[in-house]
Short mmCIF file of C-alpha atoms in Angstrom, two decimals:
data_model
loop_
_atom_site.label_atom_id
_atom_site.label_comp_id
_atom_site.label_asym_id
_atom_site.label_seq_id
_atom_site.Cartn_x
_atom_site.Cartn_y
_atom_site.Cartn_z
CA MET A 1 -32.18 -20.83 -37.12
CA PHE A 2 -29.84 -22.31 -34.00
CA ALA A 3 -31.41 -19.93 -31.41
CA ASP A 4 -35.04 -19.61 -30.66
CA ILE A 5 -37.66 -17.88 -28.10
CA VAL A 6 -40.36 -19.35 -26.44
CA ASP A 7 -43.25 -18.77 -23.32
CA ASP A 8 -43.15 -19.45 -20.26
CA GLU A 9 -44.26 -22.91 -21.77
CA GLY A 10 -42.42 -23.56 -24.40
CA LYS A 11 -43.90 -22.76 -27.47
CA PRO A 12 -42.05 -20.49 -29.81
CA VAL A 13 -43.00 -16.56 -29.75
CA ASP A 14 -43.20 -16.15 -33.58
CA LYS A 15 -45.24 -12.47 -32.09
CA PRO A 16 -43.74 -9.16 -33.28
CA ASP A 17 -42.11 -6.67 -30.32
CA ALA A 18 -42.71 -9.51 -27.91
CA GLY A 19 -40.22 -11.33 -25.89
CA GLY A 20 -39.70 -14.71 -23.69
CA TYR A 21 -36.62 -16.84 -22.90
CA LEU A 22 -33.86 -17.65 -25.79
CA VAL A 23 -32.85 -21.05 -26.57
CA ILE A 24 -31.09 -23.34 -29.11
CA LYS A 25 -33.03 -25.36 -30.14
CA ARG A 26 -29.76 -27.52 -31.92
CA PRO A 27 -26.96 -28.12 -29.76
CA TRP A 28 -22.78 -28.70 -31.24
CA PRO A 29 -20.34 -30.45 -30.49
CA SER A 30 -18.20 -27.61 -28.87
CA MET A 31 -21.33 -26.61 -26.30
CA LEU A 32 -20.72 -26.18 -22.85
CA ARG A 33 -21.21 -30.64 -22.05
CA THR A 34 -21.89 -31.12 -18.07
CA ILE A 35 -20.78 -29.39 -15.39
CA TRP A 36 -17.21 -31.40 -13.44
CA GLY A 37 -19.10 -33.11 -10.27
CA ASP A 38 -21.69 -32.35 -10.94
CA ASN A 39 -23.96 -33.65 -14.45
CA GLU A 40 -27.82 -33.98 -12.04
CA ARG A 41 -27.30 -30.13 -11.85
CA TYR A 42 -26.29 -29.54 -15.41
CA LEU A 43 -29.39 -31.09 -17.14
CA LYS A 44 -31.15 -29.83 -13.89
CA THR A 45 -30.94 -25.73 -15.23
CA TYR A 46 -29.47 -25.72 -17.96
CA TRP A 47 -32.83 -28.67 -19.91
CA GLU A 48 -34.78 -29.68 -18.13
CA LYS A 49 -36.65 -27.15 -18.36
CA PHE A 50 -38.34 -27.31 -21.00
CA GLN A 51 -37.98 -31.45 -20.90
CA ASN A 52 -35.04 -31.22 -22.37
CA ARG A 53 -35.96 -30.50 -25.65
CA TYR A 54 -34.20 -27.16 -25.33
CA TYR A 55 -30.59 -25.42 -24.36
CA VAL A 56 -31.52 -23.11 -22.42
CA ALA A 57 -28.82 -20.34 -22.31
CA GLY A 58 -30.40 -18.78 -18.98
CA ASP A 59 -30.66 -14.90 -21.20
CA SER A 60 -34.34 -13.59 -22.14
CA ALA A 61 -34.61 -12.16 -25.69
CA HIS A 62 -36.65 -9.85 -26.99
CA ARG A 63 -37.77 -9.67 -30.85
CA ASP A 64 -38.79 -6.13 -32.31
CA ALA A 65 -40.97 -6.04 -35.04
CA ASP A 66 -37.64 -5.84 -38.02
CA GLY A 67 -37.69 -10.05 -36.69
CA TYR A 68 -34.32 -8.84 -34.79
CA TYR A 69 -33.41 -10.20 -31.21
CA TRP A 70 -32.74 -8.40 -28.01
CA ILE A 71 -30.58 -10.15 -25.87
CA MET A 72 -32.41 -8.43 -22.03
CA GLY A 73 -30.63 -9.98 -19.71
CA ARG A 74 -30.18 -12.70 -17.02
CA ILE A 75 -33.71 -14.73 -16.43
CA ASP A 76 -32.66 -15.30 -12.41
CA ASP A 77 -31.83 -11.07 -12.37
CA VAL A 78 -35.84 -10.51 -12.51
CA LEU A 79 -37.47 -9.54 -9.48
CA ASN A 80 -41.47 -10.38 -8.21
CA VAL A 81 -42.25 -7.51 -6.55
CA ALA A 82 -46.05 -7.54 -5.21
CA GLY A 83 -46.93 -10.47 -8.12
CA HIS A 84 -45.19 -8.04 -10.80
CA ARG A 85 -41.47 -9.25 -12.57
CA LEU A 86 -39.22 -6.53 -12.75
CA GLY A 87 -36.75 -7.08 -14.79
CA THR A 88 -33.25 -5.67 -12.19
CA MET A 89 -31.58 -3.92 -16.11
CA GLU A 90 -34.90 -1.70 -16.57
CA ILE A 91 -34.54 -0.10 -13.25
CA GLU A 92 -30.76 0.08 -13.59
CA SER A 93 -31.16 1.75 -16.38
CA ALA A 94 -33.56 4.26 -14.85
CA LEU A 95 -31.40 5.31 -12.72
CA VAL A 96 -28.40 5.89 -14.60
CA ALA A 97 -30.88 7.87 -16.44
CA HIS A 98 -30.86 10.67 -14.26
CA PRO A 99 -27.82 12.88 -14.30
CA ARG A 100 -25.66 12.92 -10.42
CA VAL A 101 -26.49 8.91 -11.38
CA ALA A 102 -22.77 6.91 -12.64
CA GLU A 103 -22.99 2.84 -12.06
CA ALA A 104 -26.37 1.47 -10.05
CA ALA A 105 -26.60 -2.45 -9.15
CA VAL A 106 -30.19 -3.79 -8.59
CA VAL A 107 -30.64 -6.86 -5.99
CA GLY A 108 -34.13 -8.16 -4.36
CA LYS A 109 -33.99 -8.19 -1.06
CA GLN A 110 -36.98 -10.67 0.90
CA HIS A 111 -40.28 -8.16 2.04
CA GLU A 112 -42.70 -9.63 4.28
CA ILE A 113 -46.07 -7.88 2.17
CA LYS A 114 -44.99 -7.86 -1.53
CA GLY A 115 -42.59 -11.14 -1.58
CA GLU A 116 -39.54 -9.26 -2.75
CA SER A 117 -38.70 -5.43 -2.77
CA VAL A 118 -36.03 -3.28 -4.98
CA PHE A 119 -32.47 -3.09 -3.15
CA ALA A 120 -30.78 -0.55 -4.73
CA TYR A 121 -26.75 -0.27 -4.57
CA VAL A 122 -25.58 4.33 -5.68
CA VAL A 123 -23.25 5.11 -7.51
CA LEU A 124 -23.31 8.89 -7.65
CA ASN A 125 -21.37 11.50 -10.65
CA ASN A 126 -20.32 13.20 -7.24
CA ASP A 127 -19.00 13.09 -3.26
CA ARG A 128 -21.18 11.25 -0.84
CA PRO A 129 -24.25 13.12 0.50
CA ALA A 130 -25.49 12.46 4.12
CA GLY A 131 -27.99 13.60 6.34
CA ALA A 132 -31.43 15.20 4.79
CA ALA A 133 -29.37 15.79 1.99
CA ALA A 134 -29.15 12.46 1.11
CA ALA A 135 -32.66 11.93 1.96
CA ASP A 136 -33.98 14.65 -0.59
CA LEU A 137 -31.59 12.67 -3.43
CA ILE A 138 -33.27 9.08 -2.79
CA ASP A 139 -36.93 10.88 -2.88
CA GLU A 140 -35.84 12.04 -6.04
CA LEU A 141 -33.31 9.30 -7.02
CA ARG A 142 -37.58 7.42 -6.41
CA THR A 143 -39.87 9.45 -7.85
CA TRP A 144 -38.13 9.16 -10.75
CA VAL A 145 -37.74 5.48 -11.14
CA GLY A 146 -41.80 6.07 -10.67
CA ASP A 147 -41.79 8.90 -13.88
CA GLN A 148 -39.49 6.32 -16.37
CA LEU A 149 -41.15 3.41 -15.78
CA SER A 150 -43.51 2.91 -12.67
CA PRO A 151 -44.51 3.27 -9.39
CA ILE A 152 -44.23 -0.23 -8.70
CA ALA A 153 -40.70 -0.41 -10.01
CA LYS A 154 -39.40 2.11 -7.80
CA PRO A 155 -36.45 1.53 -5.04
CA ASP A 156 -37.50 0.11 -1.20
CA GLU A 157 -34.25 0.55 0.32
CA ILE A 158 -31.31 2.71 -1.59
CA ARG A 159 -27.43 2.81 -0.74
CA PHE A 160 -24.74 5.64 -2.41
CA THR A 161 -21.85 3.99 -2.23
CA GLU A 162 -18.21 5.41 -3.64
CA ASN A 163 -18.02 1.86 -5.59
CA LEU A 164 -19.24 -1.80 -6.54
CA PRO A 165 -17.87 -4.64 -5.83
CA LYS A 166 -16.17 -5.97 -9.37
CA THR A 167 -13.90 -8.25 -10.02
CA ARG A 168 -10.53 -8.02 -11.52
CA SER A 169 -12.21 -7.87 -15.40
CA GLY A 170 -15.65 -5.82 -13.91
CA LYS A 171 -17.61 -7.94 -13.63
CA ILE A 172 -19.80 -6.84 -11.03
CA MET A 173 -20.95 -9.95 -8.25
CA ARG A 174 -24.12 -9.64 -7.80
CA ARG A 175 -24.39 -12.18 -5.03
CA LEU A 176 -21.77 -10.18 -1.84
CA LEU A 177 -24.65 -6.60 -3.64
CA ARG A 178 -28.00 -9.67 -2.84
CA SER A 179 -26.17 -10.95 0.60
CA ILE A 180 -25.28 -8.02 2.28
CA ALA A 181 -28.90 -6.69 1.13
CA ARG A 182 -31.00 -9.49 2.76
CA GLY A 183 -27.74 -9.09 5.97
CA GLU A 184 -26.97 -12.49 5.29
CA GLN A 185 -23.04 -13.61 6.18
CA ILE A 186 -20.85 -13.61 3.18
CA THR A 187 -19.36 -17.09 2.74
CA GLN A 188 -18.48 -17.15 -0.11
CA ASP A 189 -14.38 -17.07 -2.84
CA VAL A 190 -14.25 -12.89 -2.27
CA SER A 191 -10.75 -13.33 -3.83
CA THR A 192 -11.33 -12.73 -7.21
CA LEU A 193 -12.64 -8.69 -5.95
CA GLU A 194 -10.71 -6.21 -6.97
CA ASN A 195 -10.53 -4.74 -3.99
CA PRO A 196 -12.23 -6.70 -0.95
CA ASN A 197 -11.97 -3.56 1.24
CA ILE A 198 -16.31 -2.10 -1.01
CA LEU A 199 -17.79 -4.65 1.50
CA GLU A 200 -17.31 -2.76 4.69
CA MET A 201 -18.51 0.04 2.98
CA LEU A 202 -21.17 -1.88 1.79
CA ARG A 203 -22.21 -3.13 4.91
CA GLY A 204 -23.17 0.54 6.27
CA LEU A 205 -20.12 0.61 8.93
CA PRO A 206 -18.76 3.63 10.48
CA GLY A 207 -15.51 4.98 8.83
CA SER A 208 -14.87 3.17 5.83
CA SER A 209 -15.19 6.27 3.95
CA PRO A 210 -12.17 6.89 1.18
CA ALA A 211 -11.03 10.21 3.00
CA LYS A 212 -11.32 8.66 6.40
CA LYS A 213 -9.43 5.35 5.22
CA ALA A 214 -7.24 7.61 3.40
CA ALA A 215 -5.81 10.01 6.08
CA ALA A 216 -5.75 6.23 7.83
CA ARG A 217 -2.93 5.24 4.96
CA LYS A 218 -1.06 8.50 5.42
CA ALA A 219 -0.90 8.84 9.52
CA ALA A 220 -0.37 5.24 9.76
CA PRO A 221 3.53 5.23 8.04
CA ARG A 222 4.93 8.41 10.03
CA LYS A 223 4.01 6.23 12.82
CA SER A 224 5.44 3.04 11.84
CA VAL A 225 8.55 4.73 11.31
CA VAL A 226 8.82 6.06 14.50
CA LYS A 227 9.00 2.59 15.92
CA ALA A 228 10.84 0.44 13.96
CA ALA A 229 13.34 3.39 14.97
CA ALA A 230 14.67 2.66 18.25
CA PRO A 231 14.70 -1.04 17.65
CA LEU A 232 17.35 -0.70 14.95
CA ALA A 233 19.27 2.30 16.53
CA LYS A 234 19.30 -0.27 19.42
CA THR A 235 20.48 -2.79 17.33
CA ARG A 236 23.34 -1.07 16.10
CA ALA A 237 24.40 0.11 19.28
CA ALA A 238 25.08 -3.28 21.28
CA LYS A 239 26.20 -4.36 17.33
CA ALA A 240 29.34 -1.27 17.73
CA GLY A 241 29.62 -3.05 22.48
CA PRO A 242 30.19 -0.62 24.86
CA LYS A 243 31.89 2.96 24.41
CA ALA A 244 35.94 2.83 24.38
CA LYS A 245 36.83 4.52 27.42
CA PRO A 246 39.05 8.40 26.07
CA LYS A 247 43.09 7.76 26.36
CA SER A 248 45.15 9.89 28.39
CA LYS A 249 47.37 12.17 26.40
CA ALA A 250 50.42 10.36 27.93
CA LYS A 251 49.23 7.13 25.64
CA ARG A 252 48.51 9.45 22.61
CA LYS A 253 52.03 11.28 22.69
CA ALA A 254 53.24 7.31 22.91
CA GLN A 255 51.27 6.16 20.05
CA ARG A 256 52.16 8.64 17.57
CA ALA A 257 55.55 8.05 17.71
CA ALA A 258 56.22 5.07 18.11
CA PRO A 259 56.80 3.08 14.27
CA PRO A 260 54.06 2.42 12.42
CA ARG A 261 52.97 -1.40 12.55
CA ALA A 262 54.47 -2.33 9.19
CA LYS A 263 58.13 -1.14 9.80
CA ARG A 264 57.75 -2.97 13.53
CA ASN A 265 57.61 -6.06 11.69
CA ALA A 266 60.50 -6.04 8.97
CA LYS A 267 63.04 -4.77 12.42
CA ARG A 268 61.80 -7.91 13.87
CA THR A 269 61.77 -10.19 11.06
CA ARG A 270 65.61 -8.72 9.51
CA PRO A 271 67.75 -10.40 11.98
CA LYS A 272 66.27 -13.52 11.53
CA ALA A 273 66.71 -13.78 7.79
CA ALA A 274 70.19 -13.00 8.13
CA ALA A 275 70.23 -15.87 10.74
CA ARG A 276 69.50 -18.23 8.57
CA ARG A 277 71.91 -17.22 5.65
CA LYS A 278 75.05 -17.38 8.52
CA LYS A 279 73.36 -20.85 8.38
#
């Protein structure tokens, strides 16, 4: 086989219902060969963990009793909470199993005593609660995760949000969630975000709810139209020039009595044409 599951020491895991690191024993020519401009990082990330014997895919796997492999998630998505290694995917699955939760994302946050704590972002099926209702729901979700997994897996903090930062392909950008949870300044590239404004909501800034933003967008065009109308009217007036003074009745009568311009021009040119013929 090309792939296998090994433990922390690089030994193959042969027992059923056991898991470890997913590795590739026999690479093939079309595999990733290096990282552009940083070959040392490529060797350190994918080969040096097990003395260059295996290609480390970066995923954890589990072999069931029938011999099938189950891909459990990324290795770096494991939290070390008070000496217990918890998979973020397991906590997210427990949260999503709650009937009021539509989506969840879990990251780690530094903790003085436990080393790392569980920080969860939760998207609900309905509107976000506030005040005492939000506190009650947070306690309910923490108890739910403790019953589904273990009391050690209870999230220390839960933040409700309308959406999660995703790329246009639908992938959750967990590095941004990790930076927000730790209170760090976001210096990474956010150009691939589907909705960059979601970062303000995740930070918990006031006035960043979607309802308030929608109301502001509805009111904004009216103000801009009123402001833009005044300069436009001034520009048109400047092009038109000063208004002409109304003519007197005598001038209007003389204008109506005068022959049209075409006839006046014809009368002027006829004598000249006749003089040319005589010559």
